[in-house]
Amino acid sequence: MMPYCNPMLAKRKREMDTSAIYVNRVSHIFDEKRNSNHVEKEEGEKKAMKTKKLKEILNDMCDVARDATSDREEIYIQATEEISKILDDYKKLKKKNKKLKKQLEDFMKEKEVALKERLLKNVQEIHGIKVVKFCAPMPAETIKNIAFQLRGEITENFFFVAGTIDHAKPMLTVMISDNLVAGGLKAGDLVREAAKLIQGGGGGQPHFATAGGKNPDGLNAAIEKVLELAGI
């Protein structure tokens, strides 16, 4: 026997089932939406934290850059001040050095004049030749100046020979008047041969020649050798 089925109750039941399915679907959709919102919120929070952290890092970098720039500026200012001070000191020292150099030049000129006058008073005349010879520590330029000054004042039969030491190095200098050169004497030949006694060598023009060496102790012997070679 078939069970009794009330059409109204069956319809009501179907509607209730349909409503329940709908509610379940809606509830599921809301759950998914809620979960989605939660995930989005977490991702947003993470993104916000990353952004905050990045800003902090950038701020720190900016602070470091500002500090570094400030330090560089301070170092630059200090370096500029030091350089300026060094330049000022250099200018003062250069000015002082120039003054001292001028004083030294004036002193050397006075010594040149004094020595020239003393040598003129002590000229030896040998076989009609006016001979000037001496040996002393003296700069090469000074002895050259004296030799030319004497040659200008003693124009004939003039024979000059000097042994000098400058910066621990010996030097032999010979100056001859033109008439003696015309007679056959050559200053270059004389110093070249005599320079062997000071362990050196040299040469020059017929009327003026010099020779350098290594042995200052041989200067006096070299001077006498020049005179011997010249036949004086």
Coordinates of C-alpha atoms in Angstrom, one line a residue:
M1 CA 0.0 0.0 0.0
M2 CA 1.5 3.4 -1.1
P3 CA 2.1 5.9 1.7
Y4 CA -0.1 8.8 1.8
C5 CA 1.5 12.0 0.3
N6 CA 0.1 15.4 0.9
P7 CA 0.8 17.6 -2.1
M8 CA 0.9 20.7 -0.1
L9 CA 3.4 19.3 2.4
A10 CA 5.5 17.9 -0.4
K11 CA 5.6 21.3 -2.1
R12 CA 6.4 23.0 1.2
K13 CA 9.2 20.6 1.8
R14 CA 10.7 21.2 -1.6
E15 CA 10.6 24.9 -1.0
M16 CA 12.2 24.5 2.4
D17 CA 14.9 22.3 0.8
T18 CA 15.5 24.9 -1.9
S19 CA 15.7 27.7 0.7
A20 CA 18.2 25.7 2.7
I21 CA 20.4 25.1 -0.4
Y22 CA 20.2 28.8 -1.2
V23 CA 21.1 29.8 2.4
N24 CA 24.0 27.3 2.3
R25 CA 25.2 28.8 -1.0
V26 CA 24.9 32.4 0.3
S27 CA 26.6 31.4 3.5
H28 CA 29.4 29.8 1.6
I29 CA 29.8 32.8 -0.6
F30 CA 30.0 35.1 2.5
D31 CA 32.5 32.7 4.0
E32 CA 34.6 32.9 0.8
K33 CA 34.3 36.6 0.7
R34 CA 35.2 36.9 4.4
N35 CA 38.2 34.6 3.9
S36 CA 39.2 36.6 0.8
N37 CA 38.9 39.9 2.8
H38 CA 41.0 38.4 5.5
V39 CA 43.7 37.3 3.0
E40 CA 43.6 40.7 1.4
K41 CA 43.9 42.4 4.8
E42 CA 46.9 40.2 5.7
E43 CA 48.5 40.9 2.3
G44 CA 47.8 44.6 2.8
E45 CA 49.3 44.6 6.3
K46 CA 52.4 42.8 4.9
K47 CA 52.7 45.3 2.1
A48 CA 52.3 48.2 4.5
M49 CA 55.0 46.7 6.8
K50 CA 57.3 46.3 3.8
T51 CA 56.6 49.8 2.7
K52 CA 57.3 51.1 6.2
K53 CA 60.5 49.1 6.4
L54 CA 61.6 50.4 3.0
K55 CA 60.9 54.0 4.1
E56 CA 62.9 53.4 7.3
I57 CA 65.8 52.0 5.2
L58 CA 65.6 55.0 2.8
N59 CA 65.5 57.4 5.7
D60 CA 68.6 55.8 7.2
M61 CA 70.4 55.9 3.9
C62 CA 69.5 59.6 3.6
D63 CA 70.8 60.2 7.1
V64 CA 74.0 58.5 6.3
A65 CA 74.3 60.4 3.0
R66 CA 73.7 63.7 4.8
D67 CA 76.3 62.8 7.5
A68 CA 78.8 61.8 4.8
T69 CA 78.2 65.0 2.9
S70 CA 78.6 67.0 6.0
D71 CA 81.9 65.2 6.9
R72 CA 83.2 65.7 3.3
E73 CA 82.3 69.4 3.5
E74 CA 84.1 69.7 6.8
I75 CA 87.2 67.9 5.5
Y76 CA 87.2 70.0 2.4
I77 CA 87.0 73.2 4.5
Q78 CA 89.8 72.0 6.8
A79 CA 92.0 71.0 3.8
T80 CA 91.4 74.3 2.1
E81 CA 92.4 76.2 5.2
E82 CA 95.5 74.0 5.6
I83 CA 96.5 74.5 1.9
S84 CA 96.0 78.3 2.3
K85 CA 98.2 78.3 5.3
I86 CA 100.9 76.3 3.6
L87 CA 100.8 78.7 0.6
D88 CA 101.1 81.7 2.9
D89 CA 104.0 80.1 4.7
Y90 CA 105.6 79.2 1.3
K91 CA 105.2 82.8 0.1
K92 CA 106.8 84.1 3.2
L93 CA 109.6 81.6 3.0
K94 CA 110.2 82.4 -0.7
K95 CA 110.3 86.1 0.1
K96 CA 112.7 85.5 2.9
N97 CA 114.8 83.2 0.8
K98 CA 114.9 85.8 -2.0
K99 CA 116.2 88.3 0.4
L100 CA 118.8 86.0 1.8
K101 CA 119.9 85.0 -1.7
K102 CA 120.3 88.7 -2.6
Q103 CA 122.4 89.2 0.5
L104 CA 124.5 86.2 -0.3
E105 CA 125.0 87.5 -3.9
D106 CA 126.0 90.9 -2.6
F107 CA 128.4 89.3 -0.1
M108 CA 130.0 87.1 -2.8
K109 CA 130.4 90.1 -5.1
E110 CA 132.2 91.9 -2.3
K111 CA 134.4 88.9 -1.8
E112 CA 135.1 88.7 -5.5
V113 CA 136.2 92.4 -5.6
A114 CA 138.3 92.0 -2.5
L115 CA 140.0 88.8 -3.8
K116 CA 140.6 90.3 -7.2
E117 CA 142.3 93.3 -5.6
R118 CA 144.5 91.1 -3.4
L119 CA 145.5 89.0 -6.4
L120 CA 146.4 92.1 -8.4
K121 CA 148.7 93.2 -5.6
N122 CA 150.4 89.8 -5.5
V123 CA 151.0 89.3 -9.2
Q124 CA 154.3 87.5 -9.8
E125 CA 156.3 88.3 -12.9
I126 CA 158.2 85.3 -14.3
H127 CA 160.2 85.6 -17.5
G128 CA 158.2 88.7 -18.4
I129 CA 154.8 86.9 -17.8
K130 CA 152.5 88.2 -15.1
V131 CA 151.4 85.1 -13.2
V132 CA 148.5 84.8 -10.8
K133 CA 148.1 81.5 -9.0
F134 CA 146.3 80.5 -5.9
C135 CA 144.4 77.5 -4.3
A136 CA 141.4 77.9 -2.1
P137 CA 137.8 76.7 -1.5
M138 CA 135.6 78.7 -3.9
P139 CA 132.5 78.3 -6.2
A140 CA 133.3 77.7 -9.8
E141 CA 131.3 80.8 -11.0
T142 CA 133.2 83.1 -8.6
I143 CA 136.6 82.0 -9.8
K144 CA 135.5 82.3 -13.4
N145 CA 134.3 85.9 -12.8
I146 CA 137.6 86.8 -11.1
A147 CA 139.7 85.3 -14.0
F148 CA 137.8 87.3 -16.6
Q149 CA 138.0 90.5 -14.6
L150 CA 141.8 90.1 -14.2
R151 CA 142.2 89.3 -17.9
G152 CA 140.4 92.6 -18.6
E153 CA 142.8 94.5 -16.5
I154 CA 146.0 92.7 -17.5
T155 CA 145.7 92.5 -21.2
E156 CA 149.1 91.2 -22.2
N157 CA 151.5 88.5 -20.9
F158 CA 148.8 87.4 -18.4
F159 CA 148.7 83.8 -17.1
F160 CA 146.1 82.8 -14.5
V161 CA 145.9 79.3 -12.8
A162 CA 143.8 78.4 -9.8
G163 CA 142.9 75.3 -7.9
T164 CA 139.5 75.5 -6.1
I165 CA 137.2 73.2 -4.2
D166 CA 133.4 73.4 -4.5
H167 CA 131.1 70.9 -2.8
A168 CA 134.1 68.7 -2.1
K169 CA 135.0 68.5 -5.8
P170 CA 138.4 69.9 -7.0
M171 CA 138.6 72.2 -10.0
L172 CA 141.4 73.5 -12.1
T173 CA 141.0 76.9 -14.0
V174 CA 143.4 78.4 -16.5
M175 CA 143.1 81.8 -18.2
I176 CA 145.7 83.2 -20.7
S177 CA 146.0 86.5 -22.5
D178 CA 145.6 86.6 -26.3
N179 CA 149.3 87.3 -27.0
L180 CA 150.3 84.2 -25.1
V181 CA 147.7 82.2 -27.0
A182 CA 149.2 83.6 -30.2
G183 CA 152.6 82.4 -29.0
G184 CA 151.4 78.8 -28.8
L185 CA 150.0 78.3 -25.4
K186 CA 146.6 76.5 -25.2
A187 CA 144.6 76.6 -21.9
G188 CA 142.7 73.5 -22.9
D189 CA 145.8 71.4 -23.5
L190 CA 147.4 72.5 -20.2
V191 CA 144.4 71.7 -18.0
R192 CA 143.7 68.4 -19.7
E193 CA 147.2 67.1 -18.9
A194 CA 147.4 68.6 -15.4
A195 CA 143.9 67.3 -14.5
K196 CA 145.3 63.8 -14.2
L197 CA 146.8 64.8 -10.9
I198 CA 143.3 65.4 -9.5
Q199 CA 141.9 62.2 -11.1
G200 CA 139.9 64.1 -13.6
G201 CA 139.7 65.7 -17.0
G202 CA 138.5 68.7 -18.9
G203 CA 139.3 71.2 -21.6
G204 CA 138.0 74.4 -23.1
Q205 CA 139.0 77.3 -25.3
P206 CA 142.6 78.3 -26.1
H207 CA 142.4 81.3 -23.7
F208 CA 140.1 79.7 -21.0
A209 CA 139.7 76.2 -19.8
T210 CA 138.6 74.2 -16.7
A211 CA 139.0 70.7 -15.5
G212 CA 137.2 68.8 -12.7
G213 CA 138.4 65.8 -10.7
K214 CA 138.0 63.6 -7.6
N215 CA 141.2 64.2 -5.7
P216 CA 141.4 67.6 -3.9
D217 CA 144.8 66.7 -2.5
G218 CA 146.3 66.9 -5.9
L219 CA 145.4 70.5 -6.6
N220 CA 148.7 72.2 -5.7
A221 CA 150.6 69.7 -7.7
A222 CA 148.2 70.2 -10.7
I223 CA 148.8 74.0 -10.5
E224 CA 152.6 73.5 -10.6
K225 CA 152.1 71.1 -13.5
V226 CA 150.3 73.7 -15.5
L227 CA 153.1 76.2 -15.0
E228 CA 155.7 73.6 -15.9
L229 CA 153.8 72.6 -19.1
A230 CA 153.6 76.3 -20.0
G231 CA 157.3 76.7 -19.5
I232 CA 156.9 79.2 -16.7

